[in-house]
Amino acid sequence: MFHVKQSETQSPNTFGMDTPLARELADLTARRKHLESVTVEFGGESRVLTVSNQKGGVGKTTTAVNIASALAGLGAKVIVIDLDPQGNASTALGIIHTTDISSIYDVLINDLPLRDIVQQSPENENLLCAPSTIHLAGAEIELVAQVAREHRLRRALDDYLESSPVDFVIIDCPPSLGLLTINAFTAASEVFIPIQCEYYALEGLSQLLGSIQMIQKHLNPSLHLSTILLTMFDGRTRLAHQVAEEVRTHFPTQVLETVIPRNVRVSEAPSFGQTVIAYDGQSAGAVAYREAAVEIASRKTQSKER
Ligand code: ADP
Ligand code: MG
């Protein structure tokens, strides 16, 4: 259960409005100040979110690592499971993921316990990561021949959580709807979709929703779309506003109030092996991710017993 205490009412996120730069800066200062006064209490059941969208480059990895780091910054115990062979989430969390280390590949294919591969991110002792290496690229094919191929991550995660409970598990998915993503959907109860506020933002979304429904029916009845986050928002373009409005119309309860702006600090951070929360925690991008994390933490979980 989560209890959010806020000592003042939340200032509105004005990225959705057409405001002059000066007003935007003043607003950012107020939002930073507000974040300092927010406290969130954690405890109870683990929430397992899978950050998914079969499109590449929409901000999945960026969202997974920054929300994870922001939640850890609020005091939550968080583990990021890097399920993308690219290993970008591992990189951004400052986690070693060279080919010689044990990784999520060994968990899925060789039955290695999750606890044997988990590393702690240098940026926060509450922030853990199950790294991926390039070996994972072969897992999509190798899984086909495995027993219980759709349930391997779920089983490993259940084992791990029994002895090492955490507040949040955040799974970073590859940009496809293959067996790795199906393993993520089977292990999670919440689907978290980042949507880029650009052309074709909603393209492919119905296919993703169809996959979620199919998993719900056949593999994991507790799976549901809980959260949508609008990313790379450029408030100066009419298109970004139109996309945001359209998504909010279709998914009124799932879309977070907070919108992540396009922000150069966000894109610079991974090359330093950091999330933007550690790299520049007061930047517009970091402030937005911190606000989004507060929203996520304060939403009541609908997840069923694991
Ligand atoms: P995905 O995991 O969906 O493929 P990424 O998270 O890797 O997408 O993001 C794709 C690219 O966009 C990366 O280079 C990343 O740094 C950049 N990016 C993501 N979010 C933002 C943002 N808010 N502002 C600027 N660049 C961003
Ligand atoms: Mg990615």
XYZ file of C-alpha atoms and ligand atoms in Angstrom:
334
model
C 0.000 0.000 0.000
C 1.202 3.485 -0.736
C 0.459 6.596 1.257
C 1.281 9.868 -0.362
C 1.511 12.872 1.877
C 1.682 16.178 0.125
C 2.201 19.288 2.177
C 0.884 21.539 -0.544
C -1.322 21.069 -3.556
C 0.485 19.981 -6.647
C 1.327 22.719 -9.102
C -0.108 22.022 -12.530
C 2.216 20.702 -15.174
C 2.163 23.468 -17.714
C 3.997 21.711 -20.502
C 0.610 21.236 -22.042
C 0.060 25.009 -22.233
C 1.448 27.540 -24.640
C 3.475 29.597 -22.145
C 6.403 31.948 -22.658
C 9.861 30.695 -21.674
C 10.026 32.895 -18.568
C 6.844 31.434 -17.233
C 8.039 27.945 -18.005
C 11.231 28.508 -15.992
C 9.349 29.950 -13.044
C 7.043 26.985 -13.226
C 9.979 24.562 -13.248
C 11.367 26.198 -10.111
C 8.012 25.820 -8.374
C 7.782 22.178 -9.422
C 11.300 21.425 -8.120
C 10.344 22.978 -4.810
C 7.144 21.027 -4.672
C 8.988 17.745 -5.294
C 11.162 18.420 -2.251
C 8.061 18.467 -0.069
C 6.586 15.211 -1.385
C 7.010 12.119 0.741
C 5.833 8.669 -0.228
C 5.683 5.642 2.027
C 6.356 2.248 0.524
C 5.782 -1.248 1.728
C 3.500 -4.178 1.071
C 3.102 -6.037 -2.174
C 5.595 -5.784 -5.040
C 4.253 -4.059 -8.153
C 5.557 -5.515 -11.398
C 5.411 -3.185 -14.393
C 6.533 -4.013 -17.887
C 7.498 -1.067 -20.066
C 6.359 -2.128 -23.497
C 5.704 -0.809 -26.979
C 6.658 -2.767 -30.046
C 7.938 0.410 -31.662
C 11.607 1.209 -31.166
C 12.867 4.613 -30.078
C 9.698 5.721 -28.280
C 11.417 6.085 -24.896
C 10.884 2.653 -23.295
C 14.384 2.288 -21.885
C 14.646 5.942 -20.942
C 11.331 5.669 -19.118
C 12.187 2.359 -17.409
C 15.497 3.546 -15.943
C 14.413 7.060 -15.034
C 11.172 6.025 -13.369
C 13.104 3.296 -11.535
C 15.745 5.737 -10.338
C 13.144 8.341 -9.366
C 11.201 5.730 -7.378
C 14.426 4.656 -5.647
C 15.062 8.331 -4.901
C 11.680 8.463 -3.168
C 12.786 5.561 -0.968
C 11.380 2.567 -2.842
C 13.357 -0.623 -3.379
C 13.407 -1.156 -7.140
C 14.752 -3.776 -9.511
C 15.045 -3.171 -13.246
C 15.026 -6.269 -15.420
C 16.780 -5.572 -18.684
C 15.070 -7.787 -21.236
C 16.470 -6.078 -24.325
C 19.582 -7.664 -25.916
C 20.826 -4.124 -26.589
C 21.408 -3.770 -22.836
C 20.662 -0.039 -22.899
C 18.951 -0.113 -19.509
C 21.992 -1.817 -17.965
C 24.243 0.849 -19.500
C 22.108 3.715 -18.233
C 22.154 2.270 -14.717
C 25.957 1.994 -14.718
C 25.791 -1.815 -14.606
C 28.499 -4.071 -16.033
C 27.071 -6.114 -18.897
C 30.024 -7.477 -20.821
C 29.589 -10.868 -22.498
C 31.526 -12.702 -19.738
C 29.068 -11.937 -16.927
C 25.997 -13.958 -15.963
C 22.895 -12.182 -17.179
C 19.158 -12.492 -17.644
C 19.983 -14.849 -20.529
C 21.290 -17.415 -18.006
C 18.163 -16.981 -15.903
C 15.849 -17.627 -18.874
C 17.838 -20.348 -20.608
C 20.095 -21.968 -17.963
C 17.802 -21.730 -14.911
C 20.243 -19.572 -12.965
C 18.506 -17.932 -9.974
C 17.816 -14.225 -10.477
C 19.676 -13.377 -7.265
C 22.911 -14.661 -8.836
C 22.895 -12.001 -11.542
C 21.451 -8.971 -9.743
C 23.773 -5.987 -9.410
C 23.369 -2.742 -7.511
C 23.393 0.513 -9.477
C 26.145 2.876 -8.303
C 23.607 5.701 -8.221
C 21.348 4.387 -5.475
C 21.634 1.446 -3.078
C 17.897 0.836 -3.497
C 18.251 0.496 -7.252
C 19.042 -2.996 -8.542
C 19.394 -4.343 -12.051
C 19.265 -7.756 -13.689
C 21.514 -7.018 -16.671
C 21.206 -8.218 -20.223
C 24.099 -9.007 -22.534
C 24.144 -9.524 -26.268
C 23.673 -13.298 -25.621
C 20.020 -12.464 -25.053
C 19.659 -11.893 -28.792
C 19.718 -15.686 -29.219
C 17.193 -16.310 -26.464
C 14.223 -15.395 -28.632
C 14.977 -18.515 -30.721
C 16.341 -20.728 -27.917
C 13.250 -20.165 -25.783
C 11.065 -21.813 -28.406
C 12.420 -25.244 -27.452
C 12.260 -24.671 -23.668
C 9.730 -26.140 -21.258
C 7.295 -23.508 -19.946
C 8.856 -21.044 -22.334
C 6.360 -18.250 -21.601
C 6.692 -18.580 -17.812
C 10.434 -18.637 -17.271
C 10.812 -15.040 -16.160
C 7.719 -15.252 -13.968
C 9.054 -18.301 -12.127
C 12.490 -16.766 -11.632
C 10.936 -13.536 -10.400
C 8.527 -15.249 -8.006
C 11.448 -17.188 -6.485
C 13.482 -14.028 -6.128
C 10.682 -11.933 -4.599
C 9.962 -14.589 -2.009
C 13.363 -14.078 -0.410
C 14.118 -10.497 -1.529
C 10.924 -8.450 -1.701
C 11.036 -5.111 -3.503
C 8.478 -2.338 -4.007
C 8.773 -2.196 -7.783
C 9.959 -4.493 -10.534
C 10.365 -2.621 -13.820
C 10.949 -4.671 -16.942
C 12.471 -3.027 -20.017
C 11.219 -4.849 -23.109
C 12.706 -5.144 -26.572
C 10.780 -3.524 -29.460
C 8.956 -6.660 -30.585
C 6.138 -8.931 -29.492
C 8.265 -12.080 -29.376
C 8.889 -14.563 -26.565
C 10.971 -12.136 -24.483
C 8.083 -9.667 -24.385
C 5.630 -12.520 -23.738
C 7.789 -13.541 -20.753
C 7.570 -9.964 -19.499
C 3.772 -9.927 -19.958
C 3.478 -13.203 -18.081
C 5.660 -11.977 -15.198
C 4.021 -8.554 -14.791
C 0.610 -7.393 -13.729
C 0.881 -3.856 -15.066
C 1.696 -2.789 -18.606
C 3.288 0.649 -18.817
C 3.304 2.152 -22.324
C 5.414 5.169 -23.212
C 4.000 7.033 -26.199
C 6.093 9.435 -28.211
C 4.172 12.578 -29.074
C 4.971 12.446 -32.792
C 3.574 11.226 -36.095
C 2.116 7.712 -36.023
C 2.155 7.700 -32.215
C -0.914 5.499 -32.043
C 0.066 3.271 -34.918
C 0.514 -0.289 -33.710
C -1.163 0.433 -30.396
C -4.177 -1.716 -31.227
C -1.849 -4.621 -31.989
C -0.189 -4.145 -28.589
C -3.578 -3.987 -26.852
C -4.603 -7.155 -28.713
C -1.483 -8.938 -27.447
C -2.216 -7.828 -23.887
C -5.746 -9.223 -24.183
C -4.447 -12.496 -25.549
C -1.938 -12.868 -22.694
C -4.679 -11.970 -20.217
C -6.876 -14.713 -21.597
C -4.327 -17.484 -21.959
C -1.345 -16.842 -19.698
C -1.838 -14.130 -17.087
C -5.337 -12.990 -16.054
C -3.990 -10.207 -13.835
C -2.258 -8.371 -16.690
C -3.725 -4.954 -17.455
C -2.722 -1.670 -19.029
C -2.232 0.519 -15.962
C -0.087 3.411 -17.116
C 0.603 5.507 -20.213
C 3.264 8.201 -20.250
C 3.576 10.798 -23.003
C 7.261 11.252 -23.817
C 9.486 13.521 -25.923
C 6.786 16.167 -25.836
C 7.551 19.348 -27.718
C 5.024 21.917 -26.498
C 5.771 24.269 -29.406
C 4.233 21.979 -31.992
C 0.538 21.651 -32.554
C 1.020 18.003 -33.432
C 2.341 17.140 -29.958
C -0.756 18.696 -28.382
C -3.021 16.849 -30.800
C -1.367 13.512 -30.039
C -1.571 14.141 -26.290
C -5.248 15.036 -26.568
C -6.040 11.991 -28.656
C -4.284 9.618 -26.244
C -6.042 11.188 -23.253
C -9.407 10.818 -24.972
C -8.828 7.114 -25.602
C -7.213 6.302 -22.243
C -8.537 8.829 -19.715
C -7.600 6.873 -16.596
C -4.283 5.402 -17.673
C -2.459 8.491 -18.982
C -0.340 10.211 -16.338
C -0.868 13.950 -15.856
C 2.858 14.457 -16.147
C 4.280 14.722 -19.638
C 7.997 14.170 -20.342
C 9.438 16.998 -22.444
C 12.053 16.497 -25.123
C 15.139 17.444 -23.160
C 18.804 17.211 -24.114
C 19.910 16.239 -20.580
C 17.725 13.126 -20.840
C 19.503 12.020 -24.018
C 22.995 12.866 -22.694
C 22.734 10.930 -19.434
C 23.201 7.343 -20.772
C 26.598 8.154 -22.285
C 27.755 8.845 -18.711
C 26.309 5.537 -17.525
C 23.683 7.433 -15.568
C 19.994 8.130 -15.485
C 19.010 11.779 -15.833
C 17.959 11.663 -12.179
C 21.636 11.204 -11.197
C 23.115 13.149 -14.110
C 21.092 16.335 -13.658
C 18.269 15.817 -11.191
C 17.047 19.413 -11.474
C 16.759 19.459 -15.282
C 13.316 19.715 -16.863
C 13.518 16.073 -17.972
C 14.504 14.790 -14.529
C 11.854 16.881 -12.764
C 9.192 15.460 -15.086
C 10.330 11.869 -14.512
C 10.380 12.492 -10.739
C 6.806 13.819 -10.927
C 5.716 10.845 -13.015
C 7.246 8.519 -10.399
C 5.261 10.233 -7.627
C 2.090 9.741 -9.680
C 2.838 6.071 -10.247
C 3.651 5.462 -6.581
C 0.465 7.165 -5.458
C -1.811 5.176 -7.762
C -3.517 2.340 -6.056
C -2.320 -0.973 -7.381
C -4.948 -3.247 -8.851
C -2.605 -6.201 -9.026
C -3.882 -9.511 -7.768
C -2.020 -11.941 -5.554
C 0.977 -13.404 -7.334
P 13.320 2.664 -26.820
O 13.835 1.978 -25.596
O 11.829 2.693 -26.905
O 13.943 2.152 -28.071
P 14.889 4.906 -25.904
O 14.487 5.096 -24.495
O 16.191 4.209 -26.155
O 13.725 4.208 -26.722
O 14.903 6.355 -26.583
C 15.231 6.534 -27.952
C 16.151 7.753 -28.078
O 15.463 8.926 -27.703
C 17.388 7.679 -27.202
O 18.482 8.191 -27.899
C 17.049 8.570 -26.028
O 18.182 9.140 -25.430
C 16.159 9.617 -26.674
N 15.170 10.167 -25.739
C 14.247 9.479 -25.017
N 13.489 10.310 -24.267
C 13.948 11.571 -24.529
C 13.580 12.874 -24.062
N 12.595 13.053 -23.185
N 14.271 13.923 -24.537
C 15.290 13.759 -25.435
N 15.689 12.558 -25.899
C 15.031 11.482 -25.468
Mg 15.080 0.290 -25.437
